[in-house]
mmCIF file of C-alpha atoms and ligand atoms in Angstrom:
data_model
loop_
_atom_site.group_PDB
_atom_site.id
_atom_site.type_symbol
_atom_site.label_atom_id
_atom_site.label_comp_id
_atom_site.label_asym_id
_atom_site.label_seq_id
_atom_site.Cartn_x
_atom_site.Cartn_y
_atom_site.Cartn_z
ATOM 1 C CA MET T 1 -1.308 17.690 -14.258
ATOM 2 C CA ARG T 2 0.241 19.038 -11.101
ATOM 3 C CA VAL T 3 -0.193 16.292 -8.494
ATOM 4 C CA LEU T 4 0.355 16.133 -4.749
ATOM 5 C CA ILE T 5 1.434 12.755 -3.427
ATOM 6 C CA THR T 6 1.270 12.438 0.348
ATOM 7 C CA GLY T 7 3.635 9.791 1.643
ATOM 8 C CA GLY T 8 5.687 10.627 -1.449
ATOM 9 C CA ALA T 9 8.953 9.456 0.147
ATOM 10 C CA GLY T 10 7.521 6.057 1.045
ATOM 11 C CA PHE T 11 7.682 2.755 -0.809
ATOM 12 C CA LEU T 12 4.596 3.230 -2.987
ATOM 13 C CA GLY T 13 4.544 7.038 -2.886
ATOM 14 C CA SER T 14 8.027 7.265 -4.380
ATOM 15 C CA HIS T 15 7.178 4.845 -7.205
ATOM 16 C CA LEU T 16 4.106 6.959 -7.931
ATOM 17 C CA CYS T 17 6.306 10.060 -8.091
ATOM 18 C CA ASP T 18 8.437 8.273 -10.707
ATOM 19 C CA ARG T 19 5.401 7.252 -12.730
ATOM 20 C CA PHE T 20 3.754 10.665 -12.772
ATOM 21 C CA LEU T 21 7.032 12.371 -13.696
ATOM 22 C CA ALA T 22 7.595 9.829 -16.466
ATOM 23 C CA GLU T 23 4.142 10.693 -17.849
ATOM 24 C CA GLY T 24 5.147 14.355 -18.020
ATOM 25 C CA HIS T 25 3.281 15.607 -14.960
ATOM 26 C CA SER T 26 4.624 17.803 -12.218
ATOM 27 C CA VAL T 27 4.831 16.249 -8.749
ATOM 28 C CA ILE T 28 4.834 17.604 -5.222
ATOM 29 C CA ALA T 29 5.797 14.888 -2.736
ATOM 30 C CA MET T 30 4.878 15.440 0.896
ATOM 31 C CA ASP T 31 6.131 13.295 3.749
ATOM 32 C CA ASN T 32 6.938 13.660 7.443
ATOM 33 C CA LEU T 33 9.539 10.899 7.062
ATOM 34 C CA ILE T 34 8.445 8.825 10.050
ATOM 35 C CA THR T 35 8.318 5.734 7.868
ATOM 36 C CA GLY T 36 9.270 7.306 4.522
ATOM 37 C CA ASN T 37 12.859 8.111 3.613
ATOM 38 C CA THR T 38 14.376 10.738 1.316
ATOM 39 C CA ARG T 39 16.656 7.991 -0.079
ATOM 40 C CA ASN T 40 13.585 6.836 -2.043
ATOM 41 C CA ILE T 41 13.371 10.156 -3.897
ATOM 42 C CA ALA T 42 17.039 11.184 -3.875
ATOM 43 C CA HIS T 43 17.288 10.390 -7.601
ATOM 44 C CA LEU T 44 14.641 13.065 -8.272
ATOM 45 C CA ALA T 45 16.597 15.915 -6.699
ATOM 46 C CA GLY T 46 17.208 18.592 -9.313
ATOM 47 C CA ASN T 47 14.274 17.512 -11.494
ATOM 48 C CA PRO T 48 12.493 20.825 -12.254
ATOM 49 C CA ASN T 49 9.101 19.070 -12.201
ATOM 50 C CA PHE T 50 9.617 17.642 -8.720
ATOM 51 C CA TYR T 51 9.293 19.287 -5.314
ATOM 52 C CA PHE T 52 9.546 17.731 -1.885
ATOM 53 C CA ILE T 53 7.882 19.226 1.170
ATOM 54 C CA ARG T 54 8.526 17.799 4.620
ATOM 55 C CA HIS T 55 5.177 18.073 6.338
ATOM 56 C CA ASP T 56 2.904 16.031 8.574
ATOM 57 C CA VAL T 57 -0.452 15.895 6.768
ATOM 58 C CA THR T 58 -2.340 15.562 10.043
ATOM 59 C CA ASN T 59 -1.729 19.338 10.194
ATOM 60 C CA TYR T 60 -3.329 21.790 7.739
ATOM 61 C CA ILE T 61 -1.873 21.397 4.245
ATOM 62 C CA TYR T 62 -1.001 24.556 2.359
ATOM 63 C CA ILE T 63 0.062 24.385 -1.290
ATOM 64 C CA ALA T 64 0.513 27.522 -3.404
ATOM 65 C CA GLY T 65 -0.866 27.417 -6.942
ATOM 66 C CA PRO T 66 -2.990 24.884 -8.776
ATOM 67 C CA VAL T 67 -3.290 21.202 -7.907
ATOM 68 C CA ASP T 68 -5.048 18.816 -10.298
ATOM 69 C CA ALA T 69 -4.879 15.607 -8.282
ATOM 70 C CA VAL T 70 -4.180 14.612 -4.688
ATOM 71 C CA LEU T 71 -3.027 11.048 -4.060
ATOM 72 C CA HIS T 72 -3.184 10.302 -0.357
ATOM 73 C CA PHE T 73 -0.588 7.624 0.398
ATOM 74 C CA ALA T 74 0.741 8.828 3.739
ATOM 75 C CA SER T 75 0.426 6.174 6.478
ATOM 76 C CA PRO T 76 2.444 3.610 8.332
ATOM 77 C CA ALA T 77 1.487 0.433 6.463
ATOM 78 C CA SER T 78 3.117 -2.560 8.106
ATOM 79 C CA PRO T 79 1.534 -4.219 11.142
ATOM 80 C CA ILE T 80 4.748 -3.728 13.144
ATOM 81 C CA ASP T 81 4.804 -0.008 12.251
ATOM 82 C CA TYR T 82 1.230 0.624 13.182
ATOM 83 C CA LEU T 83 1.643 -1.269 16.440
ATOM 84 C CA LYS T 84 4.530 1.072 17.245
ATOM 85 C CA LEU T 85 2.747 4.173 15.914
ATOM 86 C CA PRO T 86 -0.925 3.596 16.752
ATOM 87 C CA ILE T 87 -1.910 7.238 17.318
ATOM 88 C CA GLN T 88 -0.038 8.509 14.241
ATOM 89 C CA THR T 89 -1.699 5.753 12.174
ATOM 90 C CA LEU T 90 -5.171 6.761 13.361
ATOM 91 C CA LYS T 91 -4.416 10.445 12.867
ATOM 92 C CA VAL T 92 -3.044 10.166 9.329
ATOM 93 C CA GLY T 93 -5.992 8.007 8.241
ATOM 94 C CA ALA T 94 -8.534 10.326 9.846
ATOM 95 C CA LEU T 95 -7.159 13.893 10.151
ATOM 96 C CA GLY T 96 -4.683 13.456 7.302
ATOM 97 C CA THR T 97 -7.405 12.228 4.943
ATOM 98 C CA HIS T 98 -9.654 15.096 6.011
ATOM 99 C CA ASN T 99 -6.909 17.658 5.295
ATOM 100 C CA ALA T 100 -6.023 16.064 1.949
ATOM 101 C CA LEU T 101 -9.703 16.053 0.935
ATOM 102 C CA GLY T 102 -10.059 19.662 2.046
ATOM 103 C CA LEU T 103 -7.153 20.597 -0.197
ATOM 104 C CA ALA T 104 -8.672 18.681 -3.140
ATOM 105 C CA LEU T 105 -12.010 20.460 -2.608
ATOM 106 C CA ASN T 106 -10.316 23.848 -2.349
ATOM 107 C CA LYS T 107 -8.241 23.286 -5.515
ATOM 108 C CA GLY T 108 -10.945 21.516 -7.523
ATOM 109 C CA ALA T 109 -8.576 18.525 -7.725
ATOM 110 C CA LYS T 110 -9.292 14.838 -8.126
ATOM 111 C CA PHE T 111 -8.613 12.829 -4.977
ATOM 112 C CA LEU T 112 -7.342 9.260 -4.772
ATOM 113 C CA LEU T 113 -7.248 7.409 -1.460
ATOM 114 C CA ALA T 114 -4.793 4.588 -0.831
ATOM 115 C CA SER T 115 -7.006 2.145 1.015
ATOM 116 C CA THR T 116 -6.247 -1.436 1.811
ATOM 117 C CA SER T 117 -7.357 -5.048 1.891
ATOM 118 C CA GLU T 118 -7.254 -4.554 5.679
ATOM 119 C CA VAL T 119 -10.705 -2.959 5.429
ATOM 120 C CA TYR T 120 -11.889 -6.575 5.016
ATOM 121 C CA GLY T 121 -10.191 -7.521 8.309
ATOM 122 C CA ASP T 122 -9.963 -11.280 8.897
ATOM 123 C CA PRO T 123 -12.382 -12.033 6.064
ATOM 124 C CA LEU T 124 -15.241 -14.496 6.274
ATOM 125 C CA VAL T 125 -15.802 -14.233 2.516
ATOM 126 C CA HIS T 126 -13.140 -15.515 0.153
ATOM 127 C CA PRO T 127 -11.865 -14.178 -2.214
ATOM 128 C CA GLN T 128 -12.700 -10.608 -1.238
ATOM 129 C CA LYS T 129 -14.980 -8.565 -3.494
ATOM 130 C CA GLU T 130 -15.478 -4.828 -3.053
ATOM 131 C CA ASP T 131 -19.034 -5.252 -1.766
ATOM 132 C CA TYR T 132 -17.894 -7.366 1.216
ATOM 133 C CA PRO T 133 -18.098 -5.064 4.264
ATOM 134 C CA GLY T 134 -15.410 -6.899 6.208
ATOM 135 C CA ASN T 135 -14.752 -8.450 9.597
ATOM 136 C CA VAL T 136 -12.715 -5.994 11.668
ATOM 137 C CA ASP T 137 -12.227 -5.876 15.429
ATOM 138 C CA PRO T 138 -12.186 -2.147 16.208
ATOM 139 C CA ILE T 139 -10.229 -2.581 19.456
ATOM 140 C CA GLY T 140 -7.827 -5.271 18.239
ATOM 141 C CA PRO T 141 -4.164 -4.369 17.637
ATOM 142 C CA ARG T 142 -4.761 -3.983 13.885
ATOM 143 C CA GLY T 143 -7.860 -1.853 14.485
ATOM 144 C CA VAL T 144 -5.797 1.352 14.491
ATOM 145 C CA TYR T 145 -4.953 0.853 10.819
ATOM 146 C CA ASP T 146 -8.094 -0.938 9.676
ATOM 147 C CA GLU T 147 -10.521 1.517 11.247
ATOM 148 C CA ALA T 148 -8.473 4.542 10.168
ATOM 149 C CA LYS T 149 -8.650 3.329 6.566
ATOM 150 C CA ARG T 150 -12.359 2.499 6.915
ATOM 151 C CA PHE T 151 -12.953 6.028 8.237
ATOM 152 C CA ALA T 152 -10.813 7.366 5.376
ATOM 153 C CA GLU T 153 -13.045 5.571 2.862
ATOM 154 C CA ALA T 154 -16.167 6.894 4.602
ATOM 155 C CA ILE T 155 -15.003 10.514 4.569
ATOM 156 C CA THR T 156 -13.810 10.155 0.971
ATOM 157 C CA MET T 157 -17.291 9.023 -0.100
ATOM 158 C CA ALA T 158 -18.831 11.818 2.006
ATOM 159 C CA TYR T 159 -16.690 14.429 0.208
ATOM 160 C CA HIS T 160 -17.714 12.863 -3.068
ATOM 161 C CA ARG T 161 -21.430 12.744 -2.283
ATOM 162 C CA TYR T 162 -21.760 15.963 -0.287
ATOM 163 C CA HIS T 163 -19.119 18.219 -1.864
ATOM 164 C CA GLY T 164 -18.956 16.619 -5.302
ATOM 165 C CA VAL T 165 -15.199 15.970 -5.123
ATOM 166 C CA ASP T 166 -14.126 13.591 -7.885
ATOM 167 C CA THR T 167 -12.748 10.795 -5.706
ATOM 168 C CA ARG T 168 -11.178 7.347 -6.179
ATOM 169 C CA ILE T 169 -10.522 4.585 -3.668
ATOM 170 C CA VAL T 170 -7.947 1.881 -4.367
ATOM 171 C CA ARG T 171 -7.918 -1.109 -2.022
ATOM 172 C CA ILE T 172 -4.335 -2.278 -2.162
ATOM 173 C CA PHE T 173 -3.513 -5.917 -1.454
ATOM 174 C CA ASN T 174 -0.051 -7.104 -0.313
ATOM 175 C CA THR T 175 2.478 -5.384 -2.562
ATOM 176 C CA TYR T 176 6.248 -5.821 -2.641
ATOM 177 C CA GLY T 177 9.217 -4.433 -4.512
ATOM 178 C CA PRO T 178 12.332 -2.274 -4.249
ATOM 179 C CA ARG T 179 12.215 0.547 -1.644
ATOM 180 C CA MET T 180 10.266 -1.428 0.933
ATOM 181 C CA ARG T 181 11.895 -0.748 4.258
ATOM 182 C CA LEU T 182 14.198 -3.579 5.269
ATOM 183 C CA ALA T 183 13.056 -3.422 8.890
ATOM 184 C CA ASP T 184 9.364 -2.703 8.399
ATOM 185 C CA GLY T 185 8.550 -6.133 9.809
ATOM 186 C CA ARG T 186 6.494 -7.348 6.881
ATOM 187 C CA VAL T 187 6.896 -10.824 5.552
ATOM 188 C CA VAL T 188 8.592 -9.900 2.257
ATOM 189 C CA PRO T 189 11.481 -7.810 3.671
ATOM 190 C CA ASN T 190 11.791 -10.108 6.696
ATOM 191 C CA PHE T 191 12.146 -13.260 4.605
ATOM 192 C CA ILE T 192 14.443 -11.736 1.998
ATOM 193 C CA ALA T 193 16.716 -10.167 4.622
ATOM 194 C CA GLN T 194 16.858 -13.442 6.552
ATOM 195 C CA ALA T 195 17.596 -15.412 3.384
ATOM 196 C CA LEU T 196 20.354 -13.028 2.294
ATOM 197 C CA ARG T 197 21.944 -13.310 5.736
ATOM 198 C CA GLY T 198 21.764 -17.109 5.512
ATOM 199 C CA GLU T 199 19.359 -17.309 8.450
ATOM 200 C CA PRO T 200 16.247 -19.463 8.775
ATOM 201 C CA LEU T 201 13.018 -17.727 7.721
ATOM 202 C CA THR T 202 10.652 -16.914 10.596
ATOM 203 C CA VAL T 203 7.213 -18.285 9.732
ATOM 204 C CA TYR T 204 4.611 -17.067 12.222
ATOM 205 C CA GLY T 205 2.126 -19.675 13.407
ATOM 206 C CA ASP T 206 2.017 -22.828 11.274
ATOM 207 C CA GLY T 207 2.313 -20.860 8.037
ATOM 208 C CA SER T 208 -1.081 -22.004 6.781
ATOM 209 C CA GLN T 209 -2.370 -18.415 6.541
ATOM 210 C CA THR T 210 -2.478 -17.177 2.962
ATOM 211 C CA ARG T 211 -1.556 -13.988 1.137
ATOM 212 C CA SER T 212 -1.537 -12.973 -2.546
ATOM 213 C CA PHE T 213 1.529 -10.937 -3.479
ATOM 214 C CA GLN T 214 1.565 -8.273 -6.147
ATOM 215 C CA TYR T 215 4.630 -6.625 -7.653
ATOM 216 C CA MET T 216 4.653 -2.859 -7.276
ATOM 217 C CA SER T 217 4.691 -2.027 -11.010
ATOM 218 C CA ASP T 218 1.342 -3.784 -11.464
ATOM 219 C CA LEU T 219 -0.126 -1.750 -8.621
ATOM 220 C CA ILE T 220 1.236 1.547 -9.960
ATOM 221 C CA GLU T 221 -0.325 0.796 -13.359
ATOM 222 C CA GLY T 222 -3.683 0.026 -11.705
ATOM 223 C CA ILE T 223 -3.588 3.243 -9.683
ATOM 224 C CA TYR T 224 -2.690 5.323 -12.725
ATOM 225 C CA ARG T 225 -5.587 3.827 -14.690
ATOM 226 C CA LEU T 226 -7.969 4.303 -11.779
ATOM 227 C CA LEU T 227 -7.094 7.984 -11.465
ATOM 228 C CA LEU T 228 -7.745 8.496 -15.181
ATOM 229 C CA SER T 229 -11.033 6.578 -15.019
ATOM 230 C CA ASN T 230 -14.245 8.149 -13.795
ATOM 231 C CA TYR T 231 -15.065 5.459 -11.241
ATOM 232 C CA ASN T 232 -15.792 6.577 -7.681
ATOM 233 C CA GLU T 233 -16.411 3.289 -5.841
ATOM 234 C CA PRO T 234 -13.577 1.257 -4.300
ATOM 235 C CA VAL T 235 -11.500 -0.953 -6.588
ATOM 236 C CA ASN T 236 -9.336 -3.884 -5.434
ATOM 237 C CA ILE T 237 -5.868 -3.891 -6.960
ATOM 238 C CA GLY T 238 -3.895 -7.017 -6.196
ATOM 239 C CA ASN T 239 -2.569 -10.224 -7.653
ATOM 240 C CA PRO T 240 -5.028 -13.086 -7.174
ATOM 241 C CA VAL T 241 -2.328 -15.778 -7.079
ATOM 242 C CA GLU T 242 -2.716 -16.962 -3.486
ATOM 243 C CA MET T 243 -0.276 -19.033 -1.441
ATOM 244 C CA THR T 244 0.361 -20.003 2.145
ATOM 245 C CA ILE T 245 3.070 -18.156 4.045
ATOM 246 C CA LEU T 246 4.889 -21.477 4.305
ATOM 247 C CA GLN T 247 4.890 -21.829 0.498
ATOM 248 C CA PHE T 248 6.091 -18.252 0.236
ATOM 249 C CA ALA T 249 8.973 -19.003 2.630
ATOM 250 C CA GLU T 250 9.947 -22.051 0.561
ATOM 251 C CA THR T 251 9.888 -19.924 -2.593
ATOM 252 C CA VAL T 252 12.157 -17.263 -1.056
ATOM 253 C CA ASN T 253 14.609 -19.925 0.136
ATOM 254 C CA ALA T 254 14.613 -21.547 -3.310
ATOM 255 C CA VAL T 255 15.086 -18.291 -5.233
ATOM 256 C CA THR T 256 17.883 -17.027 -2.956
ATOM 257 C CA GLY T 257 19.531 -20.436 -2.545
ATOM 258 C CA ASN T 258 19.218 -20.148 1.246
ATOM 259 C CA ASN T 259 19.908 -23.484 2.953
ATOM 260 C CA ALA T 260 19.072 -22.380 6.501
ATOM 261 C CA GLY T 261 15.462 -23.541 6.278
ATOM 262 C CA ILE T 262 12.490 -22.293 8.238
ATOM 263 C CA VAL T 263 11.671 -21.763 11.931
ATOM 264 C CA PHE T 264 8.127 -21.503 13.244
ATOM 265 C CA LYS T 265 7.430 -18.691 15.719
ATOM 266 C CA ASP T 266 4.396 -17.997 17.812
ATOM 267 C CA GLU T 267 4.239 -14.347 16.748
ATOM 268 C CA ARG T 268 0.984 -13.907 14.865
ATOM 269 C CA ILE T 269 -0.652 -10.607 15.795
ATOM 270 C CA LYS T 270 -4.249 -10.986 16.984
ATOM 271 C CA GLY T 271 -6.565 -10.644 13.986
ATOM 272 C CA ASP T 272 -3.846 -11.645 11.464
ATOM 273 C CA PRO T 273 -6.069 -12.613 8.510
ATOM 274 C CA GLN T 274 -6.127 -16.361 7.890
ATOM 275 C CA VAL T 275 -6.795 -15.885 4.184
ATOM 276 C CA ARG T 276 -6.477 -13.016 1.722
ATOM 277 C CA GLN T 277 -7.068 -12.965 -2.018
ATOM 278 C CA PRO T 278 -8.446 -10.158 -4.127
ATOM 279 C CA ASP T 279 -11.369 -10.631 -6.462
ATOM 280 C CA ILE T 280 -10.244 -8.341 -9.282
ATOM 281 C CA SER T 281 -13.228 -8.639 -11.608
ATOM 282 C CA ARG T 282 -14.080 -4.974 -11.028
ATOM 283 C CA ALA T 283 -10.564 -3.782 -11.951
ATOM 284 C CA ARG T 284 -10.623 -6.055 -15.010
ATOM 285 C CA GLU T 285 -13.937 -4.644 -16.140
ATOM 286 C CA ILE T 286 -13.571 -0.942 -15.296
ATOM 287 C CA LEU T 287 -9.827 -0.452 -15.831
ATOM 288 C CA ASN T 288 -9.087 -3.274 -18.247
ATOM 289 C CA TRP T 289 -6.311 -4.055 -15.768
ATOM 290 C CA GLU T 290 -4.769 -7.249 -14.519
ATOM 291 C CA PRO T 291 -1.397 -8.035 -12.975
ATOM 292 C CA LYS T 292 1.406 -9.022 -15.345
ATOM 293 C CA VAL T 293 4.379 -9.805 -13.100
ATOM 294 C CA GLN T 294 4.793 -13.354 -11.755
ATOM 295 C CA LEU T 295 6.127 -13.788 -8.228
ATOM 296 C CA ARG T 296 9.565 -15.104 -9.205
ATOM 297 C CA GLU T 297 9.941 -12.324 -11.766
ATOM 298 C CA GLY T 298 9.128 -9.642 -9.190
ATOM 299 C CA LEU T 299 11.284 -11.195 -6.495
ATOM 300 C CA GLU T 300 14.408 -10.756 -8.606
ATOM 301 C CA PRO T 301 14.647 -6.930 -8.560
ATOM 302 C CA THR T 302 13.342 -6.946 -4.993
ATOM 303 C CA ILE T 303 16.098 -9.262 -3.818
ATOM 304 C CA ALA T 304 18.673 -7.236 -5.767
ATOM 305 C CA TYR T 305 17.462 -4.112 -3.964
ATOM 306 C CA PHE T 306 17.686 -5.687 -0.514
ATOM 307 C CA ARG T 307 21.122 -7.080 -1.309
ATOM 308 C CA GLU T 308 22.284 -3.520 -1.987
ATOM 309 C CA VAL T 309 20.630 -2.123 1.151
ATOM 310 C CA LEU T 310 22.157 -4.861 3.333
HETATM 311 N N1 UDP F 1 4.710 -13.268 8.757
HETATM 312 C C1 UDP F 1 5.559 -14.333 8.991
HETATM 313 N N2 UDP F 1 6.875 -14.065 9.272
HETATM 314 C C2 UDP F 1 7.388 -12.803 9.327
HETATM 315 C C3 UDP F 1 6.516 -11.715 9.076
HETATM 316 C C4 UDP F 1 5.179 -11.982 8.801
HETATM 317 O O1 UDP F 1 5.157 -15.495 8.946
HETATM 318 O O2 UDP F 1 8.590 -12.651 9.581
HETATM 319 C C5 UDP F 1 3.305 -13.553 8.412
HETATM 320 C C6 UDP F 1 2.282 -12.760 9.208
HETATM 321 O O3 UDP F 1 1.929 -13.472 10.405
HETATM 322 C C7 UDP F 1 1.129 -12.695 8.247
HETATM 323 C C8 UDP F 1 1.788 -12.690 6.870
HETATM 324 O O4 UDP F 1 3.112 -13.160 7.070
HETATM 325 O O5 UDP F 1 0.304 -13.819 8.347
HETATM 326 C C9 UDP F 1 1.852 -11.344 6.206
HETATM 327 O O6 UDP F 1 2.319 -10.415 7.145
HETATM 328 P P1 UDP F 1 2.755 -8.937 6.804
HETATM 329 O O7 UDP F 1 3.294 -8.339 8.059
HETATM 330 O O8 UDP F 1 3.630 -8.922 5.614
HETATM 331 O O9 UDP F 1 1.451 -8.132 6.379
HETATM 332 P P2 UDP F 1 -0.136 -8.373 6.426
HETATM 333 O O10 UDP F 1 -0.460 -9.050 5.167
HETATM 334 O O11 UDP F 1 -0.481 -9.227 7.631
HETATM 335 O O12 UDP F 1 -0.682 -7.016 6.541
#
């Protein structure tokens, strides 16, 4: 296959580039580098099967020659980023998805949308199954991301139903690993950076809110299987092992040997989900997929990466 990966210089996009190249495909990575970084794909320079195009996908996308699959991963993805880049976040989810779908239609390519557990908002159903329509405040600070991704899912299904494009939607739950941006403001890079600097970890609120953390290699495997499947409805991909943010902070301090402890800060963004855990029965059934990497196992290479970046 010849695949286009938008957001190809980002955390997940760059790991997807690696995976598709390793499977013998040819990859075009596209990124405007507002949150992505060419450092993430520098090791691919000179690979004859890899091309990088610096382009903002909210503008018309032109690719010469055949394209077999479009994976749309371009978007700011951390709450701090989308608070800083609200218009860009809305535009890449809406206009960017429209352009990427238009390209897929034009090329007769499969299309895979990177969606998110944020479509469930601050969920009133727990754990979250794909048929739960969510609890999102459209005008809240997280609305710019949540509603953009909800629109992106809607237009993806419309292109599937109206134009017959062979589409996929992956709803990605909290994922961590090497190449996350140190300063993206998310809990994993924040805590690891703080721990490596010997500082106390900043737990927002009382730390009773929960998340379920998945290592990136599990996600990449799920996405690869989803693309090769023939399933058009959304599929959750995440690790169902749920913990409080306070427990996560204690784990990071234990694994890094940080003795500086924890400080509580009143910095929860309005609408910060109180609980989040994927129900992955659909992925188990359709993709025969489940996560393999335990938290402590995945933290090791992640911490090693941040140590190098620091
Ligand atoms: N959080 C925290 N300390 C930090 C950064 C985040 O306690 O330094 C909390 C945040 O309030 C949220 C959770 O960790 O409840 C996960 O936040 P993140 O920004 O990683 O992404 P989210 O899952 O909310 O999209």
